[in-house]
């Protein structure tokens, strides 16, 4: 019973000195004997408390800044898929959308509730649209997009691989189902210019879609999917297509349509003349038109900011609970016995 | 001189030949079996062109211990690889990935498998190559073989054939199992060392048949022709039945003529022998079990976890397929397509809404492949690499470096390192493992006075124990220094320091006459043979057992030099106390009453020069005290006291006594004894014992001797620590029961006051039975007897546990053989497990292996076998491990499951958002490299370099080891905990990512997130999270850890850069994704930081609460190390005390038991 703190220091002296091989490098020796200088972090209460506190103090400010950035974005969303169907066709939406003889034009009024600074991004948003379906994602051919008709191995494009015995460029379901609603924006009397250049990733335009590849035999089949392509423009310039072909990750997604490079003032009313061509009615998808500004963090989404703040504050909360518990309980003495003798277990 | 020596030997051997002939008689029954089944072997000696040879087709003498041959390597090792369920699963996946079912590119699936299998096979090949080299060395050893015309030539071992006549020279190993024909001695005897076979250290005498004993020259074999018919190859080392047909006569062959491969010729210049068993037919090889591919317990557990994961995969795949089926069917509603963009009207069978069920079944296969990443493919290979590296470190460890022989530790196979931390039972061979195999005369008690103040290992250990257990090592250190100086001056076998006795000063002691008799007895009462070195005149002794040698050496050192033995006399150089000078005295040897384990004593009857006849007797205290004369008990009390002290100090004691006989008595005894000796009846030995019994009485006590069976350095401390750590130690030895018990005492496995349960085949009842009954009845009765003994003992066990008296089980080989039979073994095991120590003596290698297997399979515990000789090979192979590390073995595996579950579940969650179509969220190559590169290096670092508690502290707190034994770090509960952590991690990562990267623009330029960006971001988070999780669970950071953990993460970014820079044809969706889309975006970095921190917070909170409020043992020690010492001495004290616990073996226990006996004088621990 006479052991005290000194016991531990005796441990240090008890370490035997082991003869070293002459000529071996010190560091190598440390390595082979597993005696490298090491830091051995132990979760002492002091560490735990300071780490939680640190987390809290870092996260809350980040959260505030992030949230502010998101709040500063102005976003105008308008769902038009239902409204743009004439009363007569309300019960037969599919018939309306499939009948090419019926004019598809439709006008929407958007009210800007807060001043929007240029550039204002125009997105179309689709709901319940599985661009991430395996069959869909795989149904394209990157080689053909880059090299055009020179490339033949397009079996992955089935069923939109050939038509009337001729290859389709661009082939595959993705291209075939190209989104083809169009929008025109009118403020007051003047039409707002929509810049539809530079909406796709530069790497896609330069390296994935060929400058010498022109659409060929596209949408010539019996079954017409989505939009048509101008066969005189090479693929690298067909930015609609390029944007569309970067498949979305989730069934609800937005895609960039263009930019308005003018500021919009609060209470401006924008008239949108759109062509409601794209069929989302057969699978019950929604179509929305979105106008949005952007901050350094992108578009409007409070999630990250709120999450940062809540995780930060819960860190601080845990920190206080821990301090409280720590003060209340001294070190556990005796406590539960982990080591039941093997022998005892057998009997 | 040579002549004389042989003469002496002849005398000695004469006795044995007798013993042997009676043995032969008992073999009569078996000899009739020759030619029948099991006894069909025919060997035609010395006839290389023997016509039957090709028909019989005996094995060549080539011995192969490798696992693979060159031709079989590929198929066999592949088979071994694919025996692992996980590998098999990946193989099937790899094959399926070439079909359109595959959710990813075939290459990306095949490559990791190829890497994994390749690395493992490379390792196997390397290890086997080492074994091969060893084989080559053995097979190419040279031996002299008779060719023709009496000429002997060197030949390689592997070229030996059955029937060859070989000549083996002194100190050579026998190349195969031989029948001894003749030797350099006239009687055709030879001495054989069988340490490698059975662990017995004494030399064994073998004797050829008289019929062949006269071939002493090479040339005499010119026309030698004989045929041997004998038993088929078998593993029984102690039996051999055969018949030699020589010149139309038949001679029976017994084990007495069989020289076994693996043993060594000693003290004999050469022998001639004929090869009967070669190569794998030899008894040595028959005893060795094929090298099994050892699979550790963790590995087996891993298999179970893989099954567990596999069932998760099947479950989620099933869920996925059902949903997929439903969703696919809905694509065609009343003949009208819904999700027209998927082209459901013009589709393949994999997506056909009309046959949604078929599509769902196909999808199930796809899903199985997709979620295959839940199973860590690199798990096995990482563990293998860890193990190889661990072995390298074990080999490099200077703490395990044996300076004297310049031998580092050598890990022969790397398969089982992690089990070292989980050893529950240690099975140890005695000879050479626990002891140095040398006896030292340490102390004696003469005429009631104790002499000798040497300190035994055990006493030293006990002394070191005084007070604080932590101060112990320091004292050990001093003890060892003392020891080495002592050793420098003393003679081998003699460590007796007492100035009252040495240098002939004993003459001045009060009872010098008794001392004189005592020393005379030591010099006379033995069966050793002196060998005089003609150059130096020094005398060395050849004795049957090392303790006998120690006695003779002690006598010599104390002035009674035994220098010559003839058939009838023993001559000594004696110190005469009257004249104070050396005189030559010889004693006429009348009779030797040999030692036997049942008699436990030996006596010699000699006639002194003055005509007095003396009976000198030495023996175990249990038999000696009852034979003392009334007037011979003068020192009885004192001597008994001393004997107890000696035994407590771990010494082996013998009581010495003598008696004077008158002429008449002697003559009478002589005639009776000779009569008994020459009788041929079965109870001959019985009769001899009876006669001896009559004369060995009325003895006068002289004193007692104490011999130390020198333990290896540090053995007592080691055993004590092991006991503290809760590890059981079993000793399996080939030695005699007495020796084994003595060793048990020496290393504190046994102690005074321990109840010994002895199960022996040599009980009186058995003896009696053997006389009357036939062979089968004896066997049956014997078995019944053993069973009875075991059940009795078990009863004892249950009663004694209540009064907490420790039990020791001692069992001999024969009984063990029966106890290991199926119907008794469970009872035996129960008994054995209940006992504090278990000693199995006289056990053959095969039995050792059987015991090991029994313990292993029945209890499911991890066993560690220690042994140094070839006789232990079977045991070593059988045991789970062939030596201690403590640490986080299980941690690696838990981590593997964690990281793969975390990864796999993100894939699964994504499926829910992709209508379960089997589309992976990540790029193919990200997925396939996940296990191999980005996350497995840190695990290797963890396995190899982590130290939760430093080696120093481990030794201080032996109980720490129980964490490993009880598998606390790798229990199912823990595994499930980690799996849960994995799912939690995946949930946090996935949902936070998709919520944050919803559909809004994620950067200033207004671009939105596509599949590839979300995938890359999520993957980055996963890599960070699992690597940080590793960093959190690691206890020990050196630059190696930092390098691997952060290196792995940085490597991911570098890979992303490099892969993204490749041609889009190769990099597909990852093309410039990092450099163009992610890296310049603050959102990406902010999200990574947030997801990583928030998915680690739950674990961190749990860990900090657990460490602070419910610490595990190693964590308490860690706490002490960091700041407990200064801040909280009370706490420190508490932990230390918990590390000591009541044990039943080891010197701590002995010390406690002693202090209990002697009352409260000594300090009591705990």
Short mmCIF file of C-alpha atoms in Angstrom, two decimals, chain A residues 85-93 96 102:
data_model
loop_
_atom_site.label_atom_id
_atom_site.label_comp_id
_atom_site.label_asym_id
_atom_site.label_seq_id
_atom_site.Cartn_x
_atom_site.Cartn_y
_atom_site.Cartn_z
CA UNK A 85 -52.66 24.48 -70.67
CA UNK A 86 -55.77 25.90 -72.16
CA UNK A 87 -58.99 25.26 -70.23
CA UNK A 88 -60.23 22.95 -72.96
CA UNK A 89 -57.34 20.60 -72.52
CA UNK A 90 -57.19 20.60 -68.72
CA UNK A 91 -58.53 17.05 -68.63
CA UNK A 92 -56.36 15.87 -71.49
CA UNK A 93 -52.98 17.42 -70.94
CA UNK A 96 -52.59 18.78 -75.80
CA UNK A 102 -52.09 23.19 -81.36
#
